[in-house]
XYZ file of C-alpha atoms in Angstrom:
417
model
C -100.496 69.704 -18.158
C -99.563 68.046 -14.854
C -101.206 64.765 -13.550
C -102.381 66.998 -10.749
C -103.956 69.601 -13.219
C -105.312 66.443 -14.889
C -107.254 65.439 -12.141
C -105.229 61.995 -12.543
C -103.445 62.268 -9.192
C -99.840 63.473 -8.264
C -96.647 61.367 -9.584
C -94.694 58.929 -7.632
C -92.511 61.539 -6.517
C -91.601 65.325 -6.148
C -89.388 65.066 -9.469
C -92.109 63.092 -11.702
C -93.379 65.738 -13.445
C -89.938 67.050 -14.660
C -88.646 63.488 -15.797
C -92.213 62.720 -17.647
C -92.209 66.304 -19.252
C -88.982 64.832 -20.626
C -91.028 62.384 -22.629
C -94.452 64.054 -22.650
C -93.629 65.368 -26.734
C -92.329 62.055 -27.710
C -95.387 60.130 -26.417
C -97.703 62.768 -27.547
C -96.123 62.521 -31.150
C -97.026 58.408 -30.807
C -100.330 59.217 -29.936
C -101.077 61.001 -32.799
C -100.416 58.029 -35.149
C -102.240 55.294 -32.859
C -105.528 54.871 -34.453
C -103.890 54.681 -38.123
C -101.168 52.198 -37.157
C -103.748 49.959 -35.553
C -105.880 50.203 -38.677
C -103.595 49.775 -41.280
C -101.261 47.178 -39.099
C -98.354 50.130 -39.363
C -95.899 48.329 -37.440
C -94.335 50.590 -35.124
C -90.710 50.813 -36.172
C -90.991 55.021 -36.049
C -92.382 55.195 -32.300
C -89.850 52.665 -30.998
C -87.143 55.243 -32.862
C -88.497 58.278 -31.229
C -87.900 56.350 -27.856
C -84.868 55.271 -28.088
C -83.554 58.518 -28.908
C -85.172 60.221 -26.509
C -83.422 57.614 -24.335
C -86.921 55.875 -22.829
C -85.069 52.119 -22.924
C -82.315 53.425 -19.690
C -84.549 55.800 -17.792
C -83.963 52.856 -14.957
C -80.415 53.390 -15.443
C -78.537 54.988 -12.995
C -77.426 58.726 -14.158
C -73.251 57.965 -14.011
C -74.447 54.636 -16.895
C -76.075 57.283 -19.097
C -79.968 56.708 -17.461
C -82.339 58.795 -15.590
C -82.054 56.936 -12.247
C -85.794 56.817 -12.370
C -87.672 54.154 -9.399
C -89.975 51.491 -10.130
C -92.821 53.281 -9.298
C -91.660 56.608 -11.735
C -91.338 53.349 -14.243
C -94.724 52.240 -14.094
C -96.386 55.489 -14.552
C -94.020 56.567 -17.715
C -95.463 53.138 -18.845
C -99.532 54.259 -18.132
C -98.411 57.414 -19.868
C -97.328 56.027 -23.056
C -100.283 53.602 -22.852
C -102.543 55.891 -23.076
C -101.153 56.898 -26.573
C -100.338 53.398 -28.043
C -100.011 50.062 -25.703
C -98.835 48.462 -28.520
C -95.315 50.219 -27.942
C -95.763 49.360 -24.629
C -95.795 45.990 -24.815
C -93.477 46.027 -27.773
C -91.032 46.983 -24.816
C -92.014 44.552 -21.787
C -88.956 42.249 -22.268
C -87.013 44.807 -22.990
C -87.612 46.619 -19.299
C -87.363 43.194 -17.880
C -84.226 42.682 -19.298
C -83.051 46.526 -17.905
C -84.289 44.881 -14.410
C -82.150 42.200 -14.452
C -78.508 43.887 -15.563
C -79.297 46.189 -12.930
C -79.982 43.182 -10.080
C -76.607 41.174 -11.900
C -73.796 40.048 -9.606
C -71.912 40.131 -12.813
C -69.776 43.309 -12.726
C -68.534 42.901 -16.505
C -72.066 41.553 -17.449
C -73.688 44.677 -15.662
C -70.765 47.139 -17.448
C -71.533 45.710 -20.464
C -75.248 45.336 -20.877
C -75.068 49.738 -19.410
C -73.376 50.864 -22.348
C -75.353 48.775 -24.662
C -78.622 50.402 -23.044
C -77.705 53.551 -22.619
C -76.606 53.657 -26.543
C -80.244 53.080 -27.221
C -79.739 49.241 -27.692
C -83.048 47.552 -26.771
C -84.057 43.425 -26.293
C -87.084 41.507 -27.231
C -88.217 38.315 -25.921
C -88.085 34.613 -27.594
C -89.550 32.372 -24.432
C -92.961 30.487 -24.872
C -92.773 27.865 -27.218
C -96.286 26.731 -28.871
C -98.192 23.727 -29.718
C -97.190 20.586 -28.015
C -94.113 22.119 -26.156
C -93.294 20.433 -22.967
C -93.854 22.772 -20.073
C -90.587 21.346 -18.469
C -87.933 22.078 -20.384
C -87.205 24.318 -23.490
C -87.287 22.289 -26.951
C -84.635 25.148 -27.976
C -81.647 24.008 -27.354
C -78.064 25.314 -26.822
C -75.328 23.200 -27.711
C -71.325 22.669 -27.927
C -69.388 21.479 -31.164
C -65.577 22.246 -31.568
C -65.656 24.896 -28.272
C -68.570 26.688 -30.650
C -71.935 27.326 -29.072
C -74.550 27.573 -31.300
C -78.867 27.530 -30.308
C -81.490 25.998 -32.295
C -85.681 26.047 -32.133
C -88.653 27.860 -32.472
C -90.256 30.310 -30.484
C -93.632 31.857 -30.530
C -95.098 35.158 -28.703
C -91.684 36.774 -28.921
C -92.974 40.171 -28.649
C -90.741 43.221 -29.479
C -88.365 40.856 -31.194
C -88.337 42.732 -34.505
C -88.095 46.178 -33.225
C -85.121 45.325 -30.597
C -81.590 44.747 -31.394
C -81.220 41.522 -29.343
C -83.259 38.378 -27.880
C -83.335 37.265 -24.771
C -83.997 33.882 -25.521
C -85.087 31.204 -23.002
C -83.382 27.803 -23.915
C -82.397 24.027 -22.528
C -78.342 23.727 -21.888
C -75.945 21.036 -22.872
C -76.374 18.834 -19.867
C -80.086 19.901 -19.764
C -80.284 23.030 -17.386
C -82.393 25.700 -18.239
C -80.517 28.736 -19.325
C -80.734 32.574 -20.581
C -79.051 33.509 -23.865
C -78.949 36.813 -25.430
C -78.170 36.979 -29.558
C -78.420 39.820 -31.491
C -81.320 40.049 -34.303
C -79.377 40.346 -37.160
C -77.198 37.267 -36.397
C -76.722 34.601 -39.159
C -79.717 32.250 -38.521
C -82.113 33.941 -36.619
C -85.766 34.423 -38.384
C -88.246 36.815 -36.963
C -91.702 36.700 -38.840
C -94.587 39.330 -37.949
C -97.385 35.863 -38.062
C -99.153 37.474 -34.851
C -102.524 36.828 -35.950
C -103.957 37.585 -32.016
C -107.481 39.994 -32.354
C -105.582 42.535 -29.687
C -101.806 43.634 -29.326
C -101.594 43.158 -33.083
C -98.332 45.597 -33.858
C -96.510 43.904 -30.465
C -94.961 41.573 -33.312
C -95.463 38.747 -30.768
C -95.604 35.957 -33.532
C -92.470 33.358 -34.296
C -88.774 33.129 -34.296
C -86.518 30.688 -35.453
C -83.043 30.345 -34.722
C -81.172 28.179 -36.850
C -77.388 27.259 -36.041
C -77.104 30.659 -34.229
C -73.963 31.794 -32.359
C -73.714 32.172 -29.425
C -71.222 34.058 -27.460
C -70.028 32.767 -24.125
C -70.527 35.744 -22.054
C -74.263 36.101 -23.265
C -75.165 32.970 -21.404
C -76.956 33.133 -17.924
C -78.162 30.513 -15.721
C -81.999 30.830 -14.596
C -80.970 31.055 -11.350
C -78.741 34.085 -11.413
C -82.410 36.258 -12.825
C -83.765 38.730 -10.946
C -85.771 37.109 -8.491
C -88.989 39.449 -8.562
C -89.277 39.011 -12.788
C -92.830 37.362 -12.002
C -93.887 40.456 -10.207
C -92.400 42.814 -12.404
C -93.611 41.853 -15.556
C -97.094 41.442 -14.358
C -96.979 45.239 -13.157
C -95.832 45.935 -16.538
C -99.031 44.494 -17.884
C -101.187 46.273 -14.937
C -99.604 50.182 -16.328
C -100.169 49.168 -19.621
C -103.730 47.877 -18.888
C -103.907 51.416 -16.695
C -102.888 53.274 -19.719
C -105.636 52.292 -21.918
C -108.306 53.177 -19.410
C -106.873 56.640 -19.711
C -106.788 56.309 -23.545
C -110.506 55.297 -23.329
C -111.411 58.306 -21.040
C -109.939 60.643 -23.132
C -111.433 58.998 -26.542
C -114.883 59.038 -25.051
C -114.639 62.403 -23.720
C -113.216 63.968 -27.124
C -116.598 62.166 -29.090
C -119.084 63.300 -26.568
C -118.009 66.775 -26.680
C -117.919 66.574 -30.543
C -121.415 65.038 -30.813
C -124.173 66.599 -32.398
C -127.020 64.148 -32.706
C -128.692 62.939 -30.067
C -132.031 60.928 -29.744
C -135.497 62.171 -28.928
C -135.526 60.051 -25.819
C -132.376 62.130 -24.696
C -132.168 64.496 -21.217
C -130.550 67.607 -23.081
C -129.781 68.795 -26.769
C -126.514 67.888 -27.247
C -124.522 64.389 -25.407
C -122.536 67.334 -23.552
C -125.630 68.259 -21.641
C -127.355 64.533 -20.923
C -126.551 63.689 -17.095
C -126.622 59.813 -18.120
C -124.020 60.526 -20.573
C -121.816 62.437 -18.904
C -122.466 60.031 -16.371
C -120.901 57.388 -18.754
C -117.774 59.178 -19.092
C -117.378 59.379 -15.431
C -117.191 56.179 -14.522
C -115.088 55.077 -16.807
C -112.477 57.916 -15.713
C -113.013 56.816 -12.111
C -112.232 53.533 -13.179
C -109.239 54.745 -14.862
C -107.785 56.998 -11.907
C -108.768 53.665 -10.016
C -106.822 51.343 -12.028
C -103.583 53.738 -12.312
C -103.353 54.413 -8.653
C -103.157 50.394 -8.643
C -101.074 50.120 -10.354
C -98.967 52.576 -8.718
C -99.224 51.478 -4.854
C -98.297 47.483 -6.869
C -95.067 49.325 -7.739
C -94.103 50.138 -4.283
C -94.117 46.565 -3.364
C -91.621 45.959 -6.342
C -89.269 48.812 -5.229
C -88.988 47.407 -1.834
C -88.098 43.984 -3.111
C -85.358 45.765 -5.478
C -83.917 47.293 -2.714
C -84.161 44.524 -0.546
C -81.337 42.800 -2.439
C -79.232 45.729 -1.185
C -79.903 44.466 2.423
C -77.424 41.388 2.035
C -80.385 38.998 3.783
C -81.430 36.365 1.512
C -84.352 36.004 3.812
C -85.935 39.297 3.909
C -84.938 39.624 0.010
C -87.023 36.739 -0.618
C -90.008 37.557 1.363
C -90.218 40.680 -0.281
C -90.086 39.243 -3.603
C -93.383 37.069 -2.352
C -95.293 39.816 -1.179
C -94.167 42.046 -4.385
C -96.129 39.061 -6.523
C -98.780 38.579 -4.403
C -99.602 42.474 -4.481
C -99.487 42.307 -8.250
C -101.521 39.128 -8.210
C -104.349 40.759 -6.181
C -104.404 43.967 -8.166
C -104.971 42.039 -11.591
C -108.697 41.187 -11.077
C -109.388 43.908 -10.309
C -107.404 46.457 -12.526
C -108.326 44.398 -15.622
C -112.512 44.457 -14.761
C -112.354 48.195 -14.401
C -110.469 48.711 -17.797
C -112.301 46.080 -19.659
C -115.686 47.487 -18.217
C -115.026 50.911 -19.211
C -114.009 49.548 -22.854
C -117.626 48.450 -23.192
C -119.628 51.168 -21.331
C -117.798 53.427 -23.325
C -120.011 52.773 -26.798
C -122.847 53.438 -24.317
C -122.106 57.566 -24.098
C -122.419 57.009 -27.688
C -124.210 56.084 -30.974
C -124.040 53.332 -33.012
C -121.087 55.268 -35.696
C -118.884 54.392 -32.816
C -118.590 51.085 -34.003
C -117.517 52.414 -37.474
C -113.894 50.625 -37.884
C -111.886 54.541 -38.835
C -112.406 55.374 -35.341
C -110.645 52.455 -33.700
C -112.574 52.701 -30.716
C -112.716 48.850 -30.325
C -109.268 48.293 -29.959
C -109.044 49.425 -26.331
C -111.243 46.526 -25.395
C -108.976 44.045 -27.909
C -106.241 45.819 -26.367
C -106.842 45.195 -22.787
C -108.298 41.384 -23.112
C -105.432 40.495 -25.060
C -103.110 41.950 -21.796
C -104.925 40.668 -19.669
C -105.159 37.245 -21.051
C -101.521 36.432 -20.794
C -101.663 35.264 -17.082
C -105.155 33.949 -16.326
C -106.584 36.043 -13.580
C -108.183 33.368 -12.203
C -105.097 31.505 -10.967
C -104.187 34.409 -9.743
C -107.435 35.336 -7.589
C -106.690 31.485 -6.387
C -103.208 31.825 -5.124
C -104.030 35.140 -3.277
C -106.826 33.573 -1.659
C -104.962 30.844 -0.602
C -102.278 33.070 0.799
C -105.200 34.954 2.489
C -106.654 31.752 3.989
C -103.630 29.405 4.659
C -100.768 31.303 4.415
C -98.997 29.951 0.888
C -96.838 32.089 -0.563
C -97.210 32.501 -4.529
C -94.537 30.252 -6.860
C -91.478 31.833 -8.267
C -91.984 31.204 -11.963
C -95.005 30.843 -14.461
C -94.360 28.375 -17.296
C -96.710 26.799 -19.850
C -96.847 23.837 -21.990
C -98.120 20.630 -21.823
C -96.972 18.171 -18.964
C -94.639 15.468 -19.856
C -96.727 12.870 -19.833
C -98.675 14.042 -22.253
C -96.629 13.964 -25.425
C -96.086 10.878 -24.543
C -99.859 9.405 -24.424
C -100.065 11.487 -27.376
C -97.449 9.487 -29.362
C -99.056 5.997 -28.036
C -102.066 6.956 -29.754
């Protein structure tokens, strides 16, 4: 059934339909195994499979590199799609799409040539970037460094989500004479340690937990400076986070619907004989699929703003390329509050169309709201209500990067005492 037909609203463009009927099956098929994975913490090694052969990972490709040529905005609703049958592969792919982004922004012509054929075979990347406990929050305590012409990269990483479904890490670390720097090493190199410790309440088969790389080699043309990135990553991986937050409020609409149409009981203080038939029910059900079609067209009219800043590097004017960049991440920015309320609200109202078996654990229907917080807990809305509002007010446009750890000082008063 079309999104039209679905009463969700018509795709991004004239071809949607046909590329997302392309995937419809495979996400379908993921669906079917969502509640069962989440209870039994099934890590998803089969869904991830089904995608990659179905050739999901290069759909931004363009068609001549093996992809589907699809835009940013086509992107983000594939992502709501496959949201609504398990976020959890979603976000198991975030870093992955990010890292898709980027080859396709590169300067590098034998960097971009490279990276196409590894995509298009299926290849796919995790992440290895945020560094717990006391890590400074400026610079990387993973470090790459030189011996005998050899590079090699040592440290720890934590929240390094997709990591042990992907074939390679990108892998955020602190250069010889101290720059910051992008390396990518495969998974199965010789000293690199992926452990599935995630012990977060949502998100749980993202395999966001630690990574260790020990001695690990590093190949020349696998290191990028931070400043030859794709310049809208900010904005692009919080839309990621806004479809996948979109997803689930379609994944609770259709949960909700399915158990109030297969509900028998009903209470003697109830407006009909069956939950079908009560107005407040069904009233229930409706808001939280408004707030669903709500949140996805979000979502959607964020993505716009991100396809004009990746075609704005086309224009050859650093100027308007960087401008565009800005707005892209202040359009995100403004549509978190408010995308993340109407998913999390729904997640709660839901158990209101229902009894209190809907809290029995086989039926998984509290891992939408898990689900969502966890997303949406990543980058604190309320920074990012603050920097909109100061744009609104005195004109600041957002910064360029988010980073997190504690500020230097602060090791260092910790040592003193």
């Amino acid at each position: 059934m079309s999104q039209i037909d679905s009463a969700w609203g018509a795709g991004p463009s004239e071809r949607y339909e046909a590329l997302a009927d392309h995937f419809r099956p495979v996400f379908a098929r993921i669906a079917e195994g969502a509640v069962q994975r989440e209870l039994e913490r099934e890590l998803a090694f089969e869904p991830i499979k089904w995608l990659k052969e179905a050739g999901f990972g290069a759909v931004r490709l363009p068609v001549e590199a093996g992809g589907l040529g699809a835009s940013l905005p086509e992107l983000a609703n594939l992502l709501i799609e496959l949201s609504e049958a398990d976020s959890n592969v979603t976000q198991a792919l975030r870093v992955h799409f990010g890292v898709v982004e980027d080859i396709l922004n590169t300067k590098d012509a034998a960097r971009r040539e490279r990276w196409f054929k590894r995509i298009a075979a299926g290849e796919t990347t995790g992440s290895a970037w945020t560094e717990a406990g006391n890590a400074s929050i400026e610079a990387f305590g993973t470090r790459l460094t030189e011996k005998g012409g050899e590079l090699t990269v040592t440290g720890a990483k934590y929240y390094t989500t997709g990591s042990l479904y992907a074939d390679w890490i990108d892998l955020g670390v602190t250069g010889p004479q101290g720059e910051e720097l992008s390396v990518f090493v495969r998974t199965d190199a010789p000293g690199v340690k992926i452990v599935d410790d995630w012990d977060g309440f949502g998100q749980i088969l993202s395999v966001s937990g630690t990574t260790t790389f020990t001695d690990v080699p590093v190949a020349r043309e696998e290191v990028v400076d931070d400043k030859d990135r794709f310049k809208y990553s900010a904005a692009f991986y919080q839309l990621y986070h806004l479809a996948t937050i979109a997803g689930i409020g379609r994944a609770i609409t259709r949960d909700v619907a399915r158990a109030v149409g297969a509900r028998n009981r009903t209470y003697t203080h109830a407006n009909g004989p069956r939950s079908s038939q009560d107005p407040q029910v069904l009233a229930v059900v409706g808001r939280a699929r408004g707030a669903a079609y709500s949140a996805g067209a979000i979502a959607l009219k964020a993505a716009e703003s991100l396809q004009r800043a990746f075609d704005a590097r086309l224009t050859g004017n650093d100027e308007a390329e960087e401008h565009a960049n800005a707005i892209a991440e202040l359009e995100t920015a403004q549509a978190q509050t408010v995308v993340t309320s109407l998913v999390l609200d729904s997640a709660t109202s839901l158990f209101d169309a229902l009894g209190a078996s809907a809290t029995r654990k086989p039926l998984g229907l509290d891992r939408h709201w898990r689900n969502a917080r966890t997303l949406s807990s990543h980058n604190p809305r309320i920074y990012k209500d603050r920097i909109v509002g100061d744009f609104a007010v005195n004109g600041t446009l957002p910064p360029y990067q988010w980073r997190i750890g504690q500020p230097a000082a602060e090791p260092a008063r910790q040592a003193a005492e």
